[in-house]
CSV table of C-alpha atoms in Angstrom, one decimal:
chain,number,residue,atom,x,y,z
A,26,MET,CA,12.2,-1.5,14.0
A,27,ARG,CA,10.9,-4.7,12.6
A,28,LYS,CA,12.6,-5.3,9.3
A,29,PHE,CA,11.2,-6.6,6.1
A,30,ARG,CA,11.7,-10.2,5.3
A,31,THR,CA,12.4,-11.3,1.8
A,32,ALA,CA,13.2,-14.7,0.3
A,33,GLY,CA,16.7,-15.8,1.2
A,34,THR,CA,18.4,-18.2,3.6
A,35,ALA,CA,21.7,-18.2,5.5
A,36,ALA,CA,24.0,-21.1,6.2
A,37,ALA,CA,22.9,-22.9,9.3
A,38,THR,CA,24.7,-25.4,11.6
A,39,ALA,CA,23.4,-28.9,12.0
A,40,ALA,CA,22.1,-28.0,15.4
A,41,ALA,CA,20.0,-25.2,13.9
A,42,LEU,CA,18.6,-27.6,11.4
A,43,ALA,CA,17.6,-30.2,14.0
A,44,LEU,CA,13.9,-30.2,14.8
A,45,THR,CA,12.9,-30.9,18.3
A,46,VAL,CA,9.1,-31.6,18.6
A,47,ALA,CA,8.0,-32.7,22.0
A,48,ALA,CA,5.3,-35.3,22.0
A,49,CYS,CA,2.4,-34.9,24.4
A,50,SER,CA,1.2,-37.9,26.4
A,51,SER,CA,-2.3,-38.8,27.5
A,52,ASP,CA,-3.4,-40.4,30.7
A,53,ASP,CA,-6.7,-41.4,29.2
A,54,GLY,CA,-5.2,-44.2,27.1
A,55,SER,CA,-5.2,-42.3,23.8
A,56,ASP,CA,-2.5,-43.2,21.3
A,57,ASP,CA,-2.7,-39.8,19.6
A,58,PRO,CA,0.6,-37.9,20.4
A,59,GLY,CA,-1.2,-34.6,19.9
A,60,THR,CA,-3.7,-35.3,22.6
A,61,SER,CA,-3.1,-33.7,26.1
A,62,THR,CA,-4.0,-35.2,29.4
A,63,LYS,CA,-7.4,-33.3,29.2
A,64,GLY,CA,-8.2,-34.7,25.8
A,65,ALA,CA,-7.4,-31.5,23.9
A,66,THR,CA,-5.4,-31.5,20.7
A,67,THR,CA,-2.2,-29.6,20.9
A,68,ILE,CA,-1.0,-27.9,17.7
A,69,ASP,CA,2.5,-26.8,17.1
A,70,VAL,CA,2.9,-23.3,15.7
A,71,TRP,CA,6.1,-21.6,14.5
A,72,LEU,CA,6.0,-17.8,14.7
A,73,MET,CA,9.0,-15.6,14.0
A,74,ARG,CA,11.0,-13.6,16.4
A,75,ASP,CA,9.7,-10.0,16.9
A,76,SER,CA,6.8,-10.4,14.5
A,77,ILE,CA,4.4,-9.9,17.3
A,78,SER,CA,4.9,-8.8,20.9
A,79,ASP,CA,4.8,-11.3,23.8
A,80,ALA,CA,1.7,-9.5,25.1
A,81,PHE,CA,-0.2,-9.9,21.9
A,82,GLN,CA,0.8,-13.5,21.5
A,83,GLN,CA,-0.4,-14.3,25.0
A,84,GLU,CA,-3.6,-12.5,24.4
A,85,PHE,CA,-4.4,-14.2,21.2
A,86,VAL,CA,-3.5,-17.7,22.4
A,87,ALA,CA,-5.6,-17.3,25.6
A,88,GLY,CA,-8.5,-16.0,23.5
A,89,PHE,CA,-8.1,-18.8,21.0
A,90,GLU,CA,-8.0,-21.5,23.6
A,91,GLN,CA,-11.0,-20.1,25.4
A,92,ALA,CA,-13.0,-20.1,22.2
A,93,HIS,CA,-11.7,-23.6,21.2
A,94,PRO,CA,-11.3,-25.5,24.5
A,95,ASP,CA,-10.6,-28.7,22.6
A,96,VAL,CA,-7.4,-27.2,21.1
A,97,LYS,CA,-4.2,-26.1,22.9
A,98,VAL,CA,-1.5,-24.0,21.2
A,99,ASP,CA,2.2,-24.5,21.6
A,100,VAL,CA,3.9,-21.5,20.0
A,101,GLN,CA,7.6,-22.0,19.3
A,102,VAL,CA,9.3,-18.7,18.4
A,103,GLN,CA,11.8,-19.0,15.5
A,104,GLU,CA,14.8,-16.9,14.5
A,105,TRP,CA,14.9,-15.4,11.0
A,106,GLU,CA,18.6,-16.3,10.6
A,107,GLY,CA,18.7,-19.7,9.0
A,108,ILE,CA,14.9,-20.2,9.0
A,109,GLY,CA,14.7,-21.1,5.3
A,110,GLN,CA,16.6,-24.3,5.5
A,111,LYS,CA,15.0,-25.2,8.8
A,112,ILE,CA,11.5,-24.9,7.3
A,113,ILE,CA,12.5,-26.9,4.2
A,114,SER,CA,13.8,-29.6,6.4
A,115,ALA,CA,10.6,-29.6,8.4
A,116,LEU,CA,8.5,-29.8,5.3
A,117,ALA,CA,10.4,-32.8,4.1
A,118,SER,CA,10.0,-34.6,7.4
A,119,ASP,CA,7.1,-36.5,9.0
A,120,ASP,CA,7.1,-34.3,12.0
A,121,ALA,CA,6.4,-30.8,10.8
A,122,PRO,CA,4.6,-28.2,12.9
A,123,ASP,CA,1.0,-27.5,12.1
A,124,VAL,CA,1.3,-23.8,11.3
A,125,ILE,CA,4.3,-21.8,10.1
A,126,GLU,CA,4.7,-18.1,9.7
A,127,VAL,CA,6.8,-17.4,6.6
A,128,GLY,CA,8.0,-14.3,4.9
A,129,ASN,CA,5.6,-13.5,2.1
A,130,THR,CA,8.2,-13.7,-0.6
A,131,GLN,CA,9.4,-17.1,0.7
A,132,VAL,CA,6.2,-18.9,-0.1
A,133,ALA,CA,7.3,-19.8,-3.6
A,134,GLN,CA,10.5,-21.4,-2.3
A,135,TYR,CA,8.6,-23.6,0.1
A,136,ALA,CA,5.8,-24.5,-2.3
A,137,ALA,CA,8.5,-25.7,-4.7
A,138,SER,CA,9.4,-28.4,-2.2
A,139,GLY,CA,5.9,-29.9,-2.4
A,140,GLY,CA,5.5,-29.6,1.3
A,141,LEU,CA,2.7,-27.0,1.6
A,142,THR,CA,-1.0,-27.6,1.8
A,143,ASP,CA,-3.1,-26.1,-1.0
A,144,LEU,CA,-5.6,-23.8,0.7
A,145,SER,CA,-7.3,-22.5,-2.5
A,146,ASP,CA,-10.7,-23.9,-1.3
A,147,LYS,CA,-10.4,-21.7,1.8
A,148,VAL,CA,-9.9,-18.4,0.1
A,149,SER,CA,-13.6,-17.5,0.0
A,150,ASP,CA,-14.2,-18.5,3.6
A,151,LEU,CA,-11.3,-16.2,4.6
A,152,GLY,CA,-12.6,-13.2,2.7
A,153,GLY,CA,-9.7,-13.4,0.3
A,154,SER,CA,-11.3,-11.0,-2.2
A,155,ASP,CA,-10.3,-8.2,0.1
A,156,TRP,CA,-6.7,-9.3,0.8
A,157,ILE,CA,-4.0,-6.7,0.1
A,158,PRO,CA,-2.3,-7.8,-3.1
A,159,GLY,CA,1.3,-7.7,-1.8
A,160,LEU,CA,0.5,-10.6,0.6
A,161,ALA,CA,-2.0,-12.5,-1.4
A,162,GLU,CA,-0.1,-12.6,-4.7
A,163,PRO,CA,3.2,-14.1,-3.5
A,164,GLY,CA,1.1,-16.7,-1.5
A,165,LYS,CA,-0.4,-17.9,-4.7
A,166,ILE,CA,1.8,-20.2,-6.8
A,167,ASP,CA,0.7,-21.7,-10.2
A,168,GLY,CA,-2.9,-20.7,-9.4
A,169,LYS,CA,-2.9,-22.4,-6.0
A,170,GLN,CA,-3.1,-20.4,-2.7
A,171,TYR,CA,-0.6,-21.8,-0.2
A,172,GLY,CA,0.1,-18.7,1.9
A,173,ILE,CA,-2.7,-16.9,3.9
A,174,PRO,CA,-1.9,-13.2,4.4
A,175,TYR,CA,-1.0,-12.4,8.0
A,176,TYR,CA,0.3,-8.8,8.2
A,177,ALA,CA,2.1,-6.3,6.1
A,178,ALA,CA,4.4,-3.3,6.2
A,179,ASN,CA,5.6,-1.0,3.4
A,180,ARG,CA,7.6,2.2,2.9
A,181,VAL,CA,6.1,5.7,3.2
A,182,VAL,CA,7.7,9.2,3.1
A,183,LEU,CA,8.8,10.5,6.4
A,184,TYR,CA,9.0,14.3,6.4
A,185,ASN,CA,10.3,17.0,8.7
A,186,LYS,CA,7.2,19.2,9.6
A,187,ASP,CA,9.3,22.2,10.5
A,188,LEU,CA,11.1,22.2,7.1
A,189,PHE,CA,7.9,21.8,5.2
A,190,ALA,CA,6.4,24.7,7.1
A,191,LYS,CA,9.4,26.9,6.4
A,192,ALA,CA,9.1,26.1,2.7
A,193,GLY,CA,5.4,27.1,2.8
A,194,ILE,CA,4.1,23.6,2.1
A,195,THR,CA,0.9,23.2,4.0
A,196,SER,CA,0.0,19.6,2.8
A,197,PRO,CA,2.0,16.7,1.5
A,198,PRO,CA,2.1,16.1,-2.3
A,199,THR,CA,-0.2,13.5,-3.8
A,200,THR,CA,1.4,13.3,-7.3
A,201,ARG,CA,4.9,12.7,-8.6
A,202,ASP,CA,5.0,16.1,-10.3
A,203,ALA,CA,3.9,17.9,-7.1
A,204,TRP,CA,6.5,15.8,-5.2
A,205,LEU,CA,9.3,17.0,-7.4
A,206,GLN,CA,8.1,20.6,-7.1
A,207,ASP,CA,7.8,20.5,-3.3
A,208,THR,CA,11.2,18.8,-3.0
A,209,THR,CA,12.8,21.5,-5.0
A,210,LYS,CA,11.3,24.1,-2.7
A,211,LEU,CA,12.7,22.3,0.3
A,212,ASN,CA,16.2,22.6,-1.1
A,213,ALA,CA,16.8,25.9,0.6
A,214,GLY,CA,18.8,27.4,3.5
A,215,GLY,CA,21.3,24.6,3.4
A,216,ASN,CA,18.7,21.8,3.7
A,217,GLN,CA,18.3,18.7,1.6
A,218,GLY,CA,14.9,18.3,0.0
A,219,ILE,CA,15.2,14.5,0.3
A,220,TYR,CA,17.8,11.9,1.2
A,221,LEU,CA,17.6,9.1,-1.3
A,222,ALA,CA,20.5,6.7,-1.8
A,223,GLY,CA,21.3,5.6,-5.4
A,224,GLN,CA,20.7,1.9,-4.7
A,225,ASN,CA,17.4,2.0,-2.8
A,226,TRP,CA,16.0,-0.6,-5.2
A,227,TYR,CA,12.8,-1.3,-3.4
A,228,THR,CA,11.8,2.3,-4.0
A,229,TYR,CA,12.9,2.0,-7.6
A,230,ALA,CA,10.8,-1.1,-8.0
A,231,GLY,CA,7.7,0.9,-6.9
A,232,PHE,CA,8.4,3.5,-9.7
A,233,LEU,CA,8.8,0.6,-12.1
A,234,TRP,CA,5.5,-0.9,-11.2
A,235,ASP,CA,3.9,2.5,-11.5
A,236,GLU,CA,5.1,2.6,-15.1
A,237,GLY,CA,3.5,-0.8,-15.8
A,238,GLY,CA,6.7,-2.8,-15.7
A,239,ASP,CA,8.2,-5.4,-13.4
A,240,LEU,CA,11.6,-6.6,-12.3
A,241,ALA,CA,11.0,-9.9,-14.2
A,242,THR,CA,8.1,-11.6,-16.0
A,243,GLN,CA,7.4,-15.2,-16.6
A,244,ASP,CA,6.1,-16.9,-19.8
A,245,GLY,CA,5.5,-20.6,-19.2
A,246,ASP,CA,8.6,-21.9,-17.5
A,247,THR,CA,10.9,-19.0,-18.8
A,248,TRP,CA,11.7,-15.9,-16.9
A,249,THR,CA,12.7,-12.6,-18.6
A,250,GLY,CA,14.4,-9.7,-16.8
A,251,GLY,CA,12.5,-6.4,-17.0
A,252,LEU,CA,15.1,-3.7,-16.7
A,253,ASP,CA,15.7,-3.1,-20.4
A,254,THR,CA,12.1,-2.0,-21.1
A,255,PRO,CA,10.6,1.5,-21.7
A,256,ALA,CA,8.9,1.2,-18.3
A,257,ALA,CA,12.3,0.6,-16.6
A,258,ALA,CA,13.8,3.6,-18.4
A,259,ALA,CA,11.0,5.8,-17.3
A,260,ALA,CA,11.2,4.6,-13.8
A,261,ILE,CA,15.0,5.2,-13.4
A,262,ASP,CA,14.5,8.6,-15.1
A,263,PHE,CA,12.1,9.7,-12.4
A,264,TYR,CA,14.2,8.1,-9.7
A,265,GLY,CA,17.2,10.1,-10.9
A,266,LYS,CA,15.3,13.4,-10.9
A,267,LEU,CA,14.2,12.8,-7.3
A,268,GLN,CA,17.6,11.5,-6.2
A,269,LYS,CA,19.3,14.7,-7.5
A,270,LEU,CA,17.3,16.8,-5.2
A,271,GLY,CA,19.3,15.5,-2.3
A,272,LYS,CA,22.9,14.5,-1.5
A,273,GLY,CA,22.5,10.8,-1.2
A,274,PRO,CA,25.3,8.6,-2.6
A,275,LYS,CA,24.8,7.1,-6.1
A,276,ASP,CA,26.9,4.0,-5.4
A,277,ALA,CA,25.4,2.8,-2.1
A,278,ASP,CA,22.1,1.8,-0.5
A,279,GLU,CA,20.2,3.5,2.3
A,280,GLN,CA,22.3,1.8,4.9
A,281,HIS,CA,25.6,3.3,3.8
A,282,PRO,CA,25.5,5.6,5.6
A,283,PRO,CA,22.4,4.8,7.6
A,284,GLN,CA,19.7,7.2,6.3
A,285,ILE,CA,18.2,7.2,9.9
A,286,ASP,CA,21.3,9.1,11.1
A,287,VAL,CA,21.3,11.5,8.2
A,288,PHE,CA,17.6,12.4,8.6
A,289,ALA,CA,18.0,12.7,12.4
A,290,GLY,CA,20.4,15.6,11.8
A,291,GLY,CA,17.3,17.8,11.2
A,292,LYS,CA,18.5,19.3,7.8
A,293,VAL,CA,16.9,16.7,5.6
A,294,ALA,CA,13.2,17.3,4.7
A,295,GLN,CA,12.3,13.7,3.6
A,296,MET,CA,13.4,10.1,3.5
A,297,ILE,CA,11.6,6.9,2.3
A,298,ALA,CA,11.3,4.2,5.0
A,299,THR,CA,8.8,2.3,7.1
A,300,PRO,CA,7.0,4.3,9.7
A,301,GLY,CA,8.9,2.5,12.4
A,302,ALA,CA,12.0,4.5,11.4
A,303,ALA,CA,10.6,7.5,13.2
A,304,ALA,CA,11.3,5.9,16.6
A,305,GLN,CA,14.9,5.3,15.5
A,306,VAL,CA,15.2,9.0,14.4
A,307,THR,CA,14.0,10.3,17.7
A,308,ALA,CA,16.2,7.9,19.6
A,309,ALA,CA,19.2,9.4,17.7
A,310,ASN,CA,18.0,13.0,18.2
A,311,ALA,CA,15.3,13.7,20.8
A,312,ALA,CA,14.8,17.1,19.3
A,313,MET,CA,13.1,15.4,16.3
A,314,LYS,CA,10.2,14.2,18.5
A,315,ASP,CA,6.9,15.5,17.2
A,316,LYS,CA,8.5,16.9,14.1
A,317,ILE,CA,8.0,13.8,11.9
A,318,GLY,CA,5.1,13.5,9.6
A,319,PHE,CA,4.1,10.7,7.1
A,320,PHE,CA,2.5,10.4,3.7
A,321,PRO,CA,2.2,7.7,1.1
A,322,ILE,CA,4.7,7.7,-1.7
A,323,PRO,CA,2.9,9.8,-4.4
A,324,GLY,CA,1.6,8.2,-7.6
A,325,LYS,CA,1.6,9.4,-11.1
A,326,THR,CA,-1.9,10.8,-10.4
A,327,ALA,CA,-3.7,11.7,-7.2
A,328,ASP,CA,-6.2,8.9,-7.8
A,329,GLU,CA,-3.8,6.2,-6.5
A,330,PRO,CA,-0.8,6.3,-4.3
A,331,GLY,CA,2.6,5.2,-5.7
A,332,ALA,CA,3.3,1.4,-5.9
A,333,VAL,CA,5.2,0.0,-3.0
A,334,PHE,CA,7.0,-3.3,-2.1
A,335,THR,CA,4.9,-5.1,0.5
A,336,GLY,CA,6.9,-6.9,3.1
A,337,GLY,CA,5.4,-9.1,5.8
A,338,SER,CA,4.3,-12.6,6.5
A,339,ASP,CA,1.9,-15.3,5.4
A,340,LEU,CA,0.7,-18.4,7.3
A,341,VAL,CA,1.1,-21.8,5.8
A,342,ILE,CA,0.1,-25.4,6.8
A,343,PRO,CA,2.6,-28.2,5.9
A,344,THR,CA,1.2,-31.2,4.2
A,345,ALA,CA,2.8,-33.2,7.0
A,346,ALA,CA,0.9,-31.3,9.7
A,347,ALA,CA,-0.6,-33.7,12.2
A,348,HIS,CA,-3.7,-31.6,12.8
A,349,PRO,CA,-4.6,-29.7,9.6
A,350,ASP,CA,-8.2,-29.0,10.6
A,351,GLN,CA,-7.1,-27.4,13.9
A,352,ALA,CA,-4.3,-25.6,12.1
A,353,TYR,CA,-6.8,-24.0,9.7
A,354,THR,CA,-9.0,-23.0,12.6
A,355,PHE,CA,-6.0,-21.2,14.2
A,356,ILE,CA,-5.2,-19.4,10.9
A,357,LYS,CA,-8.8,-18.4,10.4
A,358,GLU,CA,-8.9,-16.8,13.8
A,359,LEU,CA,-5.5,-15.0,13.5
A,360,ALA,CA,-6.2,-13.9,9.9
A,361,GLY,CA,-9.8,-12.9,10.7
A,362,ASP,CA,-11.1,-9.4,11.0
A,363,ASP,CA,-11.3,-9.1,14.8
A,364,TRP,CA,-7.8,-10.2,15.5
A,365,GLN,CA,-6.4,-8.4,12.5
A,366,LYS,CA,-7.8,-5.1,13.8
A,367,LYS,CA,-6.2,-5.8,17.2
A,368,LEU,CA,-2.9,-6.8,15.6
A,369,ALA,CA,-2.8,-3.6,13.5
A,370,VAL,CA,-3.3,-1.4,16.6
A,371,ALA,CA,-0.9,-3.3,18.8
A,372,MET,CA,1.9,-3.6,16.3
A,373,SER,CA,1.3,-0.7,13.8
A,374,TYR,CA,1.1,-3.2,11.0
A,375,VAL,CA,-1.1,-3.1,7.9
A,376,PRO,CA,-3.9,-5.6,8.4
A,377,ASN,CA,-4.3,-8.3,5.7
A,378,LYS,CA,-7.4,-6.7,4.1
A,379,THR,CA,-7.9,-3.4,2.4
A,380,THR,CA,-11.3,-3.1,4.2
A,381,LEU,CA,-9.6,-3.0,7.6
A,382,ALA,CA,-7.4,0.0,7.0
A,383,SER,CA,-9.6,2.2,9.2
A,384,ALA,CA,-8.3,0.4,12.2
A,385,LEU,CA,-5.1,2.5,11.9
A,386,ALA,CA,-6.8,5.9,11.9
A,387,GLY,CA,-5.3,6.8,15.2
A,388,ASP,CA,-1.7,6.1,14.1
A,389,PRO,CA,-0.5,8.6,11.4
A,390,GLY,CA,2.5,6.5,10.3
A,391,ALA,CA,0.6,3.3,10.0
A,392,ALA,CA,-2.4,5.0,8.4
A,393,ALA,CA,-0.1,6.3,5.6
A,394,MET,CA,1.4,2.8,5.3
A,395,ALA,CA,-2.1,1.3,5.0
A,396,ALA,CA,-3.0,3.8,2.3
A,397,GLY,CA,0.1,2.8,0.3
A,398,ALA,CA,-0.5,-0.9,0.8
A,399,ALA,CA,-3.6,-0.7,-1.4
A,400,ASN,CA,-1.1,-0.5,-4.3
A,401,GLY,CA,1.3,-3.0,-2.9
A,402,HIS,CA,3.4,-5.5,-4.9
A,403,ALA,CA,5.8,-8.3,-4.3
A,404,THR,CA,9.0,-9.3,-6.0
A,405,PRO,CA,8.9,-11.9,-8.8
A,406,ASN,CA,7.2,-15.1,-7.5
A,407,SER,CA,10.1,-17.5,-8.0
A,408,PRO,CA,11.9,-19.8,-5.6
A,409,ASN,CA,15.2,-18.5,-7.1
A,410,TRP,CA,14.5,-14.8,-6.3
A,411,ALA,CA,16.6,-15.0,-3.1
A,412,ALA,CA,19.6,-15.7,-5.3
A,413,VAL,CA,18.9,-12.6,-7.4
A,414,GLU,CA,18.9,-10.5,-4.3
A,415,ALA,CA,22.1,-12.0,-3.1
A,416,ASN,CA,24.0,-10.7,-6.1
A,417,ASN,CA,21.5,-7.9,-6.8
A,418,PRO,CA,22.1,-6.6,-10.3
A,419,ILE,CA,19.3,-4.1,-9.8
A,420,LYS,CA,21.6,-2.1,-7.5
A,421,ASN,CA,24.4,-2.1,-10.1
A,422,TYR,CA,22.0,-1.1,-12.8
A,423,MET,CA,20.8,1.9,-10.8
A,424,THR,CA,24.3,3.1,-10.0
A,425,GLN,CA,25.4,2.8,-13.6
A,426,VAL,CA,22.5,4.8,-14.9
A,427,LEU,CA,22.7,7.4,-12.2
A,428,THR,CA,26.4,8.0,-13.1
A,429,GLY,CA,25.8,8.3,-16.8
A,430,ALA,CA,25.5,4.9,-18.3
A,431,ASP,CA,23.1,4.2,-21.2
A,432,PRO,CA,19.9,2.9,-19.5
A,433,ALA,CA,19.3,0.4,-22.3
A,434,VAL,CA,22.8,-1.1,-22.1
A,435,ALA,CA,22.9,-1.2,-18.3
A,436,GLY,CA,19.3,-2.6,-18.3
A,437,LYS,CA,20.1,-5.3,-20.7
A,438,ALA,CA,23.0,-6.6,-18.6
A,439,ALA,CA,20.9,-6.5,-15.5
A,440,SER,CA,18.0,-8.2,-17.2
A,441,ASP,CA,20.2,-11.0,-18.5
A,442,SER,CA,21.6,-11.5,-15.0
A,443,ILE,CA,18.2,-11.7,-13.5
A,444,ALA,CA,16.9,-14.1,-16.2
A,445,LYS,CA,20.0,-16.4,-15.8
A,446,THR,CA,19.4,-16.7,-12.1
A,447,LEU,CA,15.7,-17.2,-12.3
A,448,ASN,CA,15.9,-19.8,-15.0
A,449,ALA,CA,18.6,-21.8,-13.2
A,450,SER,CA,17.5,-25.3,-12.0
A,451,SER,CA,16.3,-25.0,-8.4
């Protein structure tokens, strides 16, 4: 399963930081290092490991080069481990690639370096009014659009069709109240209505956004944590009600133990994950094949699905790019409607526009994901957010409240910790 990327870097060796960009030569006397022997300009593109399949990459590059015979594409696949520092080093150099795929919540970190091209004047040309918010918003820093939405993924509810049928539930819930009622019904015959670990903070963040709150807010240059607010208290109250309808641990996240293994046992009616988790479930227990359904996380009313964290990638152009015009042409094609529809089908991703959701009609999991993406959000748009996640006071706050602590007291401590990190000098 392709995992979500969020802002954050790992220590890298000097070798990993070294950038090797091969210069192309020309036999026609050209001095342009980006000109091939046939006179075509070669652009260097960094795409991330496993973001797209080899087959899709080859199809796109072949189609692009056919449509633009004066441009050749050299795709260099990068590893997520250590990519943050590698990109920062590239942006500070005179030899940066022309296009880079970055995690959507990493854009603020790279924009802070001053090494990204402002693409605000291209938004209209790219149909930006239809971009899904969870990709568009983190790509926009201080009113300037640096990141162009590429693809997205978000969490949905995976459910056991057999257990729903035995409980007499004929259609998935579309509101929070109905969700609680149905989950209560599913707690019968030794089954768990839902498996929800106490520190699944991305899911909690969705409930917080539904209440009109946020993990942190910015006023001028100052950040304030948002976990000591009425919205935060209402969100953790609902989270607690839902979490109690299962046997998930209060002091661990969804990986401890892996919720995939718990759900694969066949006695859990629901879990919250990306649709790709279904393949892992069936790999763990072949008997679960064809028993897994999907629905968007319910909202407070049936008019709108519940808010979700949107993971995924944006495309950026370094200011040091040797061929910015050709780089933009590449991005315009890959982020355009035709290739976005093909990408959605090939990879079960949410396309970058809400108007393209119908491309996933034949894929139930991806269709549920696309429906939820219409109410997608991102983490606070700060280059320091990675440091917040590294310590993650949100998880501590959740465990404290779920085990009886005063939400106001626990929330104040968590908010202070978040604010201290976000307000630290970069």
